[in-house]
PDB file of C-alpha atoms in Angstrom:
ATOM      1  CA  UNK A   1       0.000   0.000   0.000  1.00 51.00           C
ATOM      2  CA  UNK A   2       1.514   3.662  -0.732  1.00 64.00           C
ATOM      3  CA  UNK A   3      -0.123   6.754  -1.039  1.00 90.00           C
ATOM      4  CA  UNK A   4       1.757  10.350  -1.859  1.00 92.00           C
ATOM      5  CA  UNK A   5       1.316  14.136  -2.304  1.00 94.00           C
ATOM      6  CA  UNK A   6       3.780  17.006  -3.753  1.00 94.00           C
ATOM      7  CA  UNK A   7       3.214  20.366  -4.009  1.00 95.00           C
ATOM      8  CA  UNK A   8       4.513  22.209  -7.377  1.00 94.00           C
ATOM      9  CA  UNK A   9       6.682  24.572  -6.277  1.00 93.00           C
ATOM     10  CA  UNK A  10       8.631  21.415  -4.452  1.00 94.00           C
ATOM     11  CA  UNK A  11       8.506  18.874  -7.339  1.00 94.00           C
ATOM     12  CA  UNK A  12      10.062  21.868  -9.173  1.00 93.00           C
ATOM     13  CA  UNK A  13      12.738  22.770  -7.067  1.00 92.00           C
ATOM     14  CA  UNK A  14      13.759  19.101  -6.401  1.00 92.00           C
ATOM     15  CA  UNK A  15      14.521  18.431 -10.292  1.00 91.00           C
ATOM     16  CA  UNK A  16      10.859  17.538 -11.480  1.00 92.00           C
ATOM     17  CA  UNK A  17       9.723  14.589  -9.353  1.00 92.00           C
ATOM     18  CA  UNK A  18       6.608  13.428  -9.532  1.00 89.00           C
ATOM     19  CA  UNK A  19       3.577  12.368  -6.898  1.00 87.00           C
ATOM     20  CA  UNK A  20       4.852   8.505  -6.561  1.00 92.00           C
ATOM     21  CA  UNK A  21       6.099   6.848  -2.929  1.00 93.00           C
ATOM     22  CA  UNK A  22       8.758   5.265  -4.601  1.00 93.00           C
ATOM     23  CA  UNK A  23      10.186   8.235  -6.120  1.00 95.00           C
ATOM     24  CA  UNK A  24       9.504  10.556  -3.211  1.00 96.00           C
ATOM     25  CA  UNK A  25      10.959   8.230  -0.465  1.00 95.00           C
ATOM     26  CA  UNK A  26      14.380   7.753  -2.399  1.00 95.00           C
ATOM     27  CA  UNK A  27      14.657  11.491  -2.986  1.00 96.00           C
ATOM     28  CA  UNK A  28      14.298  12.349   0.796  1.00 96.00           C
ATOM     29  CA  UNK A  29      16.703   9.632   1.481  1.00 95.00           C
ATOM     30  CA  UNK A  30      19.176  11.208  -0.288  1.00 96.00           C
ATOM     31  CA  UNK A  31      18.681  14.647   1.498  1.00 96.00           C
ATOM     32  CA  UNK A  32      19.037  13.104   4.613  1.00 95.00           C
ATOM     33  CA  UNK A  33      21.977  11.827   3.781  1.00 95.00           C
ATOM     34  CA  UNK A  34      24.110  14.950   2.593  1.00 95.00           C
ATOM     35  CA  UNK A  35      21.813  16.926   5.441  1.00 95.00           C
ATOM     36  CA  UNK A  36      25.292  18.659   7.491  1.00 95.00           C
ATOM     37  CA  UNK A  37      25.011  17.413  11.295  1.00 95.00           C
ATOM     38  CA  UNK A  38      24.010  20.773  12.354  1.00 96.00           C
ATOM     39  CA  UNK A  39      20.614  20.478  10.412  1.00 96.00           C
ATOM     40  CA  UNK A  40      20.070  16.953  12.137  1.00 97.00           C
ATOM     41  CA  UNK A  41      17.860  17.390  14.559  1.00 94.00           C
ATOM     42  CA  UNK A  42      16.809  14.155  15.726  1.00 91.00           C
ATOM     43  CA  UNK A  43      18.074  10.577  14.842  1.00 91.00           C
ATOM     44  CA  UNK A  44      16.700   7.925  16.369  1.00 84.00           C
ATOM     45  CA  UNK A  45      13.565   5.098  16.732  1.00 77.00           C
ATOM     46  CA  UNK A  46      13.182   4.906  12.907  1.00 81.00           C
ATOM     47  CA  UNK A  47      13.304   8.394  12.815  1.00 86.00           C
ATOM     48  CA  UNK A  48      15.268  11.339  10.876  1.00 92.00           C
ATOM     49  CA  UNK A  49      14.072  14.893  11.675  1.00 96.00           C
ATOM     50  CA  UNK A  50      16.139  17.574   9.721  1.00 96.00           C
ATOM     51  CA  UNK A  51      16.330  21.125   7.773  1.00 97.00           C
ATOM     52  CA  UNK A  52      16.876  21.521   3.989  1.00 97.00           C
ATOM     53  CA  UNK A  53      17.244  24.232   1.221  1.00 95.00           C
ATOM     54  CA  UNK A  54      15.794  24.247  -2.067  1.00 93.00           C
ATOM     55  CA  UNK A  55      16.367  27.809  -3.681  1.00 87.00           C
ATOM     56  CA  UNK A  56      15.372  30.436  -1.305  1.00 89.00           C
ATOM     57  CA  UNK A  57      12.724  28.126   0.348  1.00 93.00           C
ATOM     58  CA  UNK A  58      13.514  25.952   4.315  1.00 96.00           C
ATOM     59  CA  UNK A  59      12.351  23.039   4.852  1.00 97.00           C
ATOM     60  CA  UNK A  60      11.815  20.661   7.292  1.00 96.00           C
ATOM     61  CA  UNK A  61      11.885  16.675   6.509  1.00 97.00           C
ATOM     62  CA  UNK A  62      10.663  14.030   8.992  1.00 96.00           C
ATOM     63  CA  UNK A  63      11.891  10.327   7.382  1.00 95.00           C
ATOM     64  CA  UNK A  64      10.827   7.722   8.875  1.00 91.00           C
ATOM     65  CA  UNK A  65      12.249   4.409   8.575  1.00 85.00           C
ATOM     66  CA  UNK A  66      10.150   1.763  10.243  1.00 67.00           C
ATOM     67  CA  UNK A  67      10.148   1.568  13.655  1.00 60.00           C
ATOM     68  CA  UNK A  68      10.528  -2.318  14.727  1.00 56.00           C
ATOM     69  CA  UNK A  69       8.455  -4.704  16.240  1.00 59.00           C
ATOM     70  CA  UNK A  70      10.418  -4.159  19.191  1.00 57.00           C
ATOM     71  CA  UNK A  71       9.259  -0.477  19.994  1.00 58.00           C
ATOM     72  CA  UNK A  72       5.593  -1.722  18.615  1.00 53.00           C
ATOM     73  CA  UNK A  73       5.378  -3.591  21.347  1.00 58.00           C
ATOM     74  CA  UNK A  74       7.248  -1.366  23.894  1.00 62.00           C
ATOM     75  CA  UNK A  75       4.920   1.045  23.478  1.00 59.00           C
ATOM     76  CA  UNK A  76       1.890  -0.938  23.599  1.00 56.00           C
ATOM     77  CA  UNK A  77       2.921  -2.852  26.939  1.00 62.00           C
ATOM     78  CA  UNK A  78       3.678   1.196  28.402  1.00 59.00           C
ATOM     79  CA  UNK A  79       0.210   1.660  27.033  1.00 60.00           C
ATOM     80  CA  UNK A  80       1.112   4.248  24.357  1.00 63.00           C
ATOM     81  CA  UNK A  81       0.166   3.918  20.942  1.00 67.00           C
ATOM     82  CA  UNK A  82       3.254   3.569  19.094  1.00 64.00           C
ATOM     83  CA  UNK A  83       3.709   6.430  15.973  1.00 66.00           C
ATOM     84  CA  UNK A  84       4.476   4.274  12.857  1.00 69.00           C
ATOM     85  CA  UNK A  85       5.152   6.949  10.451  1.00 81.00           C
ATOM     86  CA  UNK A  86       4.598  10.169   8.646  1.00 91.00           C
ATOM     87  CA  UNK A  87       0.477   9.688   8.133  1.00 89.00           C
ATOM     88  CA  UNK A  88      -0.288  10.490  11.446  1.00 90.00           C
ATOM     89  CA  UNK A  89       0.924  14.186  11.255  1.00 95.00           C
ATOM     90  CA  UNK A  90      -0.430  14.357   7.554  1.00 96.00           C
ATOM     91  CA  UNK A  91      -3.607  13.992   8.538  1.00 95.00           C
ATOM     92  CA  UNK A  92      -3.917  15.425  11.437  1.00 96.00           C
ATOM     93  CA  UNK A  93      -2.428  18.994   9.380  1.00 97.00           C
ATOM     94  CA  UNK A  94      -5.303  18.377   7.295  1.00 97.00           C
ATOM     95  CA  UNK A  95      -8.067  18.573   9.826  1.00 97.00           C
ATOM     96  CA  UNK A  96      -6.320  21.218  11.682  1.00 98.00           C
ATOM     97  CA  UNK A  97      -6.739  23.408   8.471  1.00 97.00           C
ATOM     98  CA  UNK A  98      -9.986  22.460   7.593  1.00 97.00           C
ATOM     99  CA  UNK A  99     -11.217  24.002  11.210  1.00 98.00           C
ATOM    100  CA  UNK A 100      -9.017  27.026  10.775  1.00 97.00           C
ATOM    101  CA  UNK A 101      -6.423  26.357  13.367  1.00 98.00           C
ATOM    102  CA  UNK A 102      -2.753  27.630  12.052  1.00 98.00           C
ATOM    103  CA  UNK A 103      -0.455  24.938  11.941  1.00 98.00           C
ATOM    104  CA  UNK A 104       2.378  23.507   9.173  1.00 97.00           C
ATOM    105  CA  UNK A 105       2.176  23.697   5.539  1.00 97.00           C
ATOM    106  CA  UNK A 106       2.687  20.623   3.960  1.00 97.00           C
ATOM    107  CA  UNK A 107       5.033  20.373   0.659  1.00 97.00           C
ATOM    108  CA  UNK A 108       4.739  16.616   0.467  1.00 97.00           C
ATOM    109  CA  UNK A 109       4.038  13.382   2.024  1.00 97.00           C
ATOM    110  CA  UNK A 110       4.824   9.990   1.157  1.00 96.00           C
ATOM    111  CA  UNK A 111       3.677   6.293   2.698  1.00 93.00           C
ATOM    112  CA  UNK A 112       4.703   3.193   1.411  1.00 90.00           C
ATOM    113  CA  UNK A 113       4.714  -0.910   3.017  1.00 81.00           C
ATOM    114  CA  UNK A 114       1.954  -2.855   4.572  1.00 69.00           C
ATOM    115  CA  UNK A 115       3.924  -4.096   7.546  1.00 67.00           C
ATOM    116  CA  UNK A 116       4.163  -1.569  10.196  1.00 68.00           C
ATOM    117  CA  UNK A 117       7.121  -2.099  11.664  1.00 65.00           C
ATOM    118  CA  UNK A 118       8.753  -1.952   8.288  1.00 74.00           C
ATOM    119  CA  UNK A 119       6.768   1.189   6.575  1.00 87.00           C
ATOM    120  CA  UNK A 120       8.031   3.813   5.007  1.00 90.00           C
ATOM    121  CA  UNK A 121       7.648   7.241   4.982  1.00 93.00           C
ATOM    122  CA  UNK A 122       8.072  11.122   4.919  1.00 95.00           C
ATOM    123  CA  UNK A 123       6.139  14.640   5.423  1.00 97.00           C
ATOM    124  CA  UNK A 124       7.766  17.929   4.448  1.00 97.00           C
ATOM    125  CA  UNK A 125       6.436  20.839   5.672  1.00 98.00           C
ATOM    126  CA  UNK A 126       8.008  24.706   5.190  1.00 97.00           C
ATOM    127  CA  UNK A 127      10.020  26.334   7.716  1.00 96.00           C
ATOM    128  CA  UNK A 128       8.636  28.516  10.007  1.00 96.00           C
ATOM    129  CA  UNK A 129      11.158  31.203   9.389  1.00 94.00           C
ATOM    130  CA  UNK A 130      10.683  34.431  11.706  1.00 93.00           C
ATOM    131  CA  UNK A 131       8.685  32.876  14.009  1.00 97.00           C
ATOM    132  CA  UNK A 132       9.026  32.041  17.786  1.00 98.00           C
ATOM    133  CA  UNK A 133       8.115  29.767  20.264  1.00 97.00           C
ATOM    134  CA  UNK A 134       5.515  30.354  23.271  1.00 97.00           C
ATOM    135  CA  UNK A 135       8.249  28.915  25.538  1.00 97.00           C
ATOM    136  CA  UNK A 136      10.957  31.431  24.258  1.00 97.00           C
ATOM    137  CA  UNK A 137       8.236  34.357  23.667  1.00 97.00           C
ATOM    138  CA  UNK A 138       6.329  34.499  26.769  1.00 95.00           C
ATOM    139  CA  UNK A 139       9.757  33.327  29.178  1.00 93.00           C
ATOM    140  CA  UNK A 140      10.122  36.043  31.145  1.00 93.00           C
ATOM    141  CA  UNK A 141       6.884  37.575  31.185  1.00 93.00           C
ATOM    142  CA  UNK A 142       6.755  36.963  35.456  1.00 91.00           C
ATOM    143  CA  UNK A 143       9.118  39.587  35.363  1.00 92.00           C
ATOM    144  CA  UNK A 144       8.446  41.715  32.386  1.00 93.00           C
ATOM    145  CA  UNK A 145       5.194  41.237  31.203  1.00 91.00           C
ATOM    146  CA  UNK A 146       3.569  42.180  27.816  1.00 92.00           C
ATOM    147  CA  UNK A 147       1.547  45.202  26.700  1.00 94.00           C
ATOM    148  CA  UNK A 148      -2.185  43.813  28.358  1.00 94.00           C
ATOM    149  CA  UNK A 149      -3.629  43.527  24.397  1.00 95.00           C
ATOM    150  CA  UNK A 150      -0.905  41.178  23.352  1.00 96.00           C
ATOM    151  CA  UNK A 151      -1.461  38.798  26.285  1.00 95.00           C
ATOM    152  CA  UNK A 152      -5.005  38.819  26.037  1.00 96.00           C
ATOM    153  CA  UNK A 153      -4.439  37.599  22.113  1.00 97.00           C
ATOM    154  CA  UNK A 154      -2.665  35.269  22.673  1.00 97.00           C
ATOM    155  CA  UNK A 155      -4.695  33.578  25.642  1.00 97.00           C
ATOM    156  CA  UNK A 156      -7.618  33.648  23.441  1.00 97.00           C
ATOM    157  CA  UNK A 157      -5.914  32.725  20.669  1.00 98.00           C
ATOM    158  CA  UNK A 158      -4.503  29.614  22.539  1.00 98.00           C
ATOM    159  CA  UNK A 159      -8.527  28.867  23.668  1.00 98.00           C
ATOM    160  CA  UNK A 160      -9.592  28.852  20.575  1.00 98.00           C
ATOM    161  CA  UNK A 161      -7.163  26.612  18.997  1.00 98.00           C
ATOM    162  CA  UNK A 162      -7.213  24.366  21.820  1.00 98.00           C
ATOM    163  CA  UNK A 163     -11.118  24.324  21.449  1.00 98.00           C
ATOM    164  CA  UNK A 164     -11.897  24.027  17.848  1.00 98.00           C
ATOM    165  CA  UNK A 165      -8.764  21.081  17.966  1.00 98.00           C
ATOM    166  CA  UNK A 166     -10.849  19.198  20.949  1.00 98.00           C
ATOM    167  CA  UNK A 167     -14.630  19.844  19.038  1.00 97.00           C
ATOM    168  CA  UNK A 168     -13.349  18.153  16.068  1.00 97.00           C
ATOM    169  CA  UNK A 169     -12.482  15.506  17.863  1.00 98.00           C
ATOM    170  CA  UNK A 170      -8.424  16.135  17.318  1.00 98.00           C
ATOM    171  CA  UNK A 171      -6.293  15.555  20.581  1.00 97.00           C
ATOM    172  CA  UNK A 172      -1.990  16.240  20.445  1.00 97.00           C
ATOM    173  CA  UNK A 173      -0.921  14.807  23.122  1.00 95.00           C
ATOM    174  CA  UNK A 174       2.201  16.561  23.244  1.00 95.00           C
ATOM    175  CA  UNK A 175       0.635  20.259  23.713  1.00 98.00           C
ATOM    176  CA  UNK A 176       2.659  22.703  25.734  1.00 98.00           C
ATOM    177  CA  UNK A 177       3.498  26.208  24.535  1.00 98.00           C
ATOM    178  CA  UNK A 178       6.341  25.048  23.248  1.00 97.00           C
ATOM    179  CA  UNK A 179       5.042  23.617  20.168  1.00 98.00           C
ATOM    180  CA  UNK A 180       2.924  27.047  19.220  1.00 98.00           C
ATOM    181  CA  UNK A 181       5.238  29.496  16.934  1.00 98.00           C
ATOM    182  CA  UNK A 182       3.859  32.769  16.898  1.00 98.00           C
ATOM    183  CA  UNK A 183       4.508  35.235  14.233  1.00 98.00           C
ATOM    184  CA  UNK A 184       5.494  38.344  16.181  1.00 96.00           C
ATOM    185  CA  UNK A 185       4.486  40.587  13.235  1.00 97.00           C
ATOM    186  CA  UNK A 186       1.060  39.621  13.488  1.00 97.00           C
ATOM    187  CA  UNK A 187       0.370  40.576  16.753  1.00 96.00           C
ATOM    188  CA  UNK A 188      -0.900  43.890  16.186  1.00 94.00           C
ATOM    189  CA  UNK A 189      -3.771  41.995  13.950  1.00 95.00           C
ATOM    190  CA  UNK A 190      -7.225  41.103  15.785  1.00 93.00           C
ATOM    191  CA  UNK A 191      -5.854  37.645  15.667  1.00 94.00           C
ATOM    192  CA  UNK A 192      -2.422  36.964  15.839  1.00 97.00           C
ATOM    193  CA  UNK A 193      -0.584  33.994  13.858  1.00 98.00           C
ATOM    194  CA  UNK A 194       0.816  31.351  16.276  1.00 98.00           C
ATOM    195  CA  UNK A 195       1.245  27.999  15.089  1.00 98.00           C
ATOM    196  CA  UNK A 196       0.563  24.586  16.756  1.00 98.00           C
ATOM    197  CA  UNK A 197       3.286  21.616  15.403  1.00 97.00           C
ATOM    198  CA  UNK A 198       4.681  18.740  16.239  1.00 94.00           C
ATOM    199  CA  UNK A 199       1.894  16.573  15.404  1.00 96.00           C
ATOM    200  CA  UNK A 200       3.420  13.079  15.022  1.00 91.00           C
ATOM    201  CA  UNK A 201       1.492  12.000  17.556  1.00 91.00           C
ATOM    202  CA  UNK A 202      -2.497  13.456  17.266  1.00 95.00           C
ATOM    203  CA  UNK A 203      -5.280  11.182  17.401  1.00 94.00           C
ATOM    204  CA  UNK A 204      -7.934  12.311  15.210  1.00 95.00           C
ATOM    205  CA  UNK A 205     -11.743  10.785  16.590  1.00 95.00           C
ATOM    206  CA  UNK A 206     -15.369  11.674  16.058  1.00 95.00           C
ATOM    207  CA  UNK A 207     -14.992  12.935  19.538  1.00 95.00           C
ATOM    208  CA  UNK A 208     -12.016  13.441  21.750  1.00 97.00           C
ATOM    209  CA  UNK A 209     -12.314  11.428  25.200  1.00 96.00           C
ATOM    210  CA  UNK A 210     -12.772  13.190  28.171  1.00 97.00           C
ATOM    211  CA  UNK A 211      -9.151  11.791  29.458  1.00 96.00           C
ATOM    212  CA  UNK A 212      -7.353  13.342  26.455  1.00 97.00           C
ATOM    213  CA  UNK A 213      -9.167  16.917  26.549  1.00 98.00           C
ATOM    214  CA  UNK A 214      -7.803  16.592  29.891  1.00 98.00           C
ATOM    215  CA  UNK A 215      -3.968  16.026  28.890  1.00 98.00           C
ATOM    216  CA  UNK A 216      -3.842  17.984  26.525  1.00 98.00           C
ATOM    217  CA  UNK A 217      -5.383  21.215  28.565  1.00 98.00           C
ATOM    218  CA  UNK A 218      -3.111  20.122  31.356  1.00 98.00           C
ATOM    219  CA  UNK A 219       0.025  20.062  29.689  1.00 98.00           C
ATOM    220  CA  UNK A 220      -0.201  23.597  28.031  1.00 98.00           C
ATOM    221  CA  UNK A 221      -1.240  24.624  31.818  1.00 98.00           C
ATOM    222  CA  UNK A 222       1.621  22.778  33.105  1.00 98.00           C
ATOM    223  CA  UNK A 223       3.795  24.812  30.681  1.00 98.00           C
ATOM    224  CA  UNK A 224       2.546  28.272  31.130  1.00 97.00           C
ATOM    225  CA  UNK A 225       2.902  28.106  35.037  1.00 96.00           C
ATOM    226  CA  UNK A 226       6.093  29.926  35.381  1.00 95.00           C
ATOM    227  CA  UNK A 227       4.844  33.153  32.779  1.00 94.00           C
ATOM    228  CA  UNK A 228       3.348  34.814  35.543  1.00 92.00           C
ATOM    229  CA  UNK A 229      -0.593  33.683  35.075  1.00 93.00           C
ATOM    230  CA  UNK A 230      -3.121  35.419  37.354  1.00 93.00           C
ATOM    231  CA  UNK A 231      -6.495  33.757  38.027  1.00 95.00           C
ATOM    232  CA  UNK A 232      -8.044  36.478  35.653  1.00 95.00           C
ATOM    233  CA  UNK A 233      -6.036  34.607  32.947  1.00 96.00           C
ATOM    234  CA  UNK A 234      -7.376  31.259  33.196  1.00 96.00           C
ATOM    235  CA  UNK A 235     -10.914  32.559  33.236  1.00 97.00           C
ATOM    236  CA  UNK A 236     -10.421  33.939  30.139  1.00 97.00           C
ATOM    237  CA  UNK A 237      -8.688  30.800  28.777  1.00 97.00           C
ATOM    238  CA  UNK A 238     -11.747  28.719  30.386  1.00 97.00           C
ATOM    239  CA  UNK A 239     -13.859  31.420  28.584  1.00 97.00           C
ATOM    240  CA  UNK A 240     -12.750  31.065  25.382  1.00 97.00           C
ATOM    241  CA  UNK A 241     -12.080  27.775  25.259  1.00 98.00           C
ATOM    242  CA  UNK A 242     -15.940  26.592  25.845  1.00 96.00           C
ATOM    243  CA  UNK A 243     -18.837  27.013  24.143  1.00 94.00           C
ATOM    244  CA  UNK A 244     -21.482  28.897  26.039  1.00 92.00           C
ATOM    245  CA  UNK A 245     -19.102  30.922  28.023  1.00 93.00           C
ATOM    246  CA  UNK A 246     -17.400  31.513  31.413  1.00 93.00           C
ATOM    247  CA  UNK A 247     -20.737  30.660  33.146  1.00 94.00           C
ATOM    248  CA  UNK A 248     -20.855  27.264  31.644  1.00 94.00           C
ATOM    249  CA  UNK A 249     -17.335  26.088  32.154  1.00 94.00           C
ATOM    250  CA  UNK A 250     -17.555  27.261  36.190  1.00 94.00           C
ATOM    251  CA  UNK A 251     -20.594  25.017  35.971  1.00 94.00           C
ATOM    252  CA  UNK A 252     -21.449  22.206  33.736  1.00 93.00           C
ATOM    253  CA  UNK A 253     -17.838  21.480  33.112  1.00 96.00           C
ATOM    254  CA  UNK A 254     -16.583  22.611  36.675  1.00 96.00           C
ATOM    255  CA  UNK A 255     -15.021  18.490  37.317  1.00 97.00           C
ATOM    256  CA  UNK A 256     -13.534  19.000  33.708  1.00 97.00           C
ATOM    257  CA  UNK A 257     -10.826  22.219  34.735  1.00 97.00           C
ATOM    258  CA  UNK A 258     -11.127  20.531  38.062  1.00 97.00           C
ATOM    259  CA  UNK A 259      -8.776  17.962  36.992  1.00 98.00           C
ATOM    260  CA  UNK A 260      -7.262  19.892  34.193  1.00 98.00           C
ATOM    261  CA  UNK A 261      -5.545  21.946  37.405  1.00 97.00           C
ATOM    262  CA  UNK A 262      -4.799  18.610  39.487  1.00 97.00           C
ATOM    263  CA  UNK A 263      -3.205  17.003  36.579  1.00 98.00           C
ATOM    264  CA  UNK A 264      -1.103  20.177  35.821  1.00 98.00           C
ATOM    265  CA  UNK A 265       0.427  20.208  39.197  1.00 97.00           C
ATOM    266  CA  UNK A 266       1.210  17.075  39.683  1.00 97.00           C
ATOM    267  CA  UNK A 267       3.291  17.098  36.160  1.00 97.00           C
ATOM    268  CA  UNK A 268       4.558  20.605  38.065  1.00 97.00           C
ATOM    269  CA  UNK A 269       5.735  19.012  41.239  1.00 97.00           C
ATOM    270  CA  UNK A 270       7.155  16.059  39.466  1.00 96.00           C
ATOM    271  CA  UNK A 271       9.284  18.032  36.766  1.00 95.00           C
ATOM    272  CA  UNK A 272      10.381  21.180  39.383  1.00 94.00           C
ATOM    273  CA  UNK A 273      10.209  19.308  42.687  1.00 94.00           C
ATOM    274  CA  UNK A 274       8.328  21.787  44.071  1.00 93.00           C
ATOM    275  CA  UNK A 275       4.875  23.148  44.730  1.00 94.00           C
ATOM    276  CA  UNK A 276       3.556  24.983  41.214  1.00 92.00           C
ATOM    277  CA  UNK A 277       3.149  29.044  41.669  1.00 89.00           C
ATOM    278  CA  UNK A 278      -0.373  30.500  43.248  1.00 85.00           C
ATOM    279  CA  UNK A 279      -1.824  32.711  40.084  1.00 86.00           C
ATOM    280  CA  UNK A 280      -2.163  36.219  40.809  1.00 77.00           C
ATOM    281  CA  UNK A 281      -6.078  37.552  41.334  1.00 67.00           C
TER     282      UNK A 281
END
């Protein structure tokens, strides 16, 4: 089985290849191979994550190999759902874009191989040149915070993402601020640009489960804790994040952020060995 996608301007640059797994997956492999160490940004598990040039355009190429048997069944026995190749992130770029959410631009993706431990594949997606992370952008905003407009962007911003994601039945599991890039130019627009990658490992559902709404919400708590929150903050997050309001997310889904804060200490105590900070009022 093999499926594959390439974007124009890409099949162009690379020398006129064409839409076929085959083809795709033996081009990539010889990027990665002349791709300098310093570009090489993770090598492991079946897994090649690295920068290119073509022209004036960066890229980024994830190649993955096949991951094993062995870390199949790792994974499954730590009750994880291994990530067997490039299609998971494909797809779940797709639905992102469908509901609006900002996230990567795809230049081409290839599949091919039945067995999974064995398959083959690859997704390019453009470099996100001038942009920054949450983690780096809003690091010392304890200290120095923003101008009051820009923060309140970006928490709804974050809500809304987070929310349309979780509606549509899309979960990351890997979603701290970290993996949102905003585009600092942007942020005097009514909605700023920011991002969300990193999504090797989404699950994509008719409806996200309660448990993974909850991870997901936790971890991008967990992750803010140290930018200097105040309680005023998360009410606005919990605002914007559900439908009907503040009023329904201190009620109807009070249990919900209930555990969304319990979870998002404990991963606070456990990473910090300490006691998480007290938002401001």
């Amino acid at each position: 089985m093999s499926d594959a996608y390439v974007r124009e301007d890409l099949a162009v640059a690379a020398g006129g290849i064409n839409a076929s797994a085959p083809v795709l997956l033996d081009w990539a492999a010889a990027v990665a191979a002349e791709a300098a160490p310093d570009d090489v940004y993770r090598n492991k598990e079946g897994r090649k994550t690295l920068r290119f040039r073509l022209g004036r355009q960066s890229y980024f190429l994830k190649l993955h190999s096949g991951v094993g048997w062995g870390e199949i069944f790792k994974n499954l026995l730590q009750g994880r759902l291994p990530v067997l190749g490039a299609s998971n992130e494909y797809r779940a770029v797709q639905a992102l874009r469908q509901i609006n959410v900002d996230t990567l631009s795809v230049a081409a993706y290839a599949r091919e191989g039945l067995n999974p431990a064995k398959q083959r594949s690859l997704i390019v997606t453009e470099d996100l040149v001038g942009t920054v992370s949450l983690e780096d952008y809003c690091r010392d905003w304890a200290l120095e915070p923003p101008p009051l407009s820009y923060r309140l962007k970006l928490i709804h911003k974050l809500a809304d993402s987070a929310g349309r994601m979780h509606r549509a039945g899309i979960n990351h599991r890997d979603f701290y601020i970290c993996h949102f890039h905003l585009d600092e130019t942007t942020l005097g627009n009514r909605r700023p640009t920011c991002y969300l990658i990193d999504l090797h490992r989404a699950q994509i559902r008719a409806r996200t489960p309660r448990r993974w709404q909850v991870k997901d919400l936790a971890g991008l708590y967990f992750s803010a804790m140290d930018c200097g929150l105040s309680r005023r903050d998360l009410l606005r997050f919990m605002a914007h994040y559900t439908e009907g309001g503040l009023r329904r997310a201190l009620q109807h889904d009070r249990g919900l952020w209930r555990d969304v804060a319990e979870r998002a200490g404990r991963l606070y105590r456990r990473e910090h060995d300490r006691e998480p900070p007290v938002p401001d009022q």
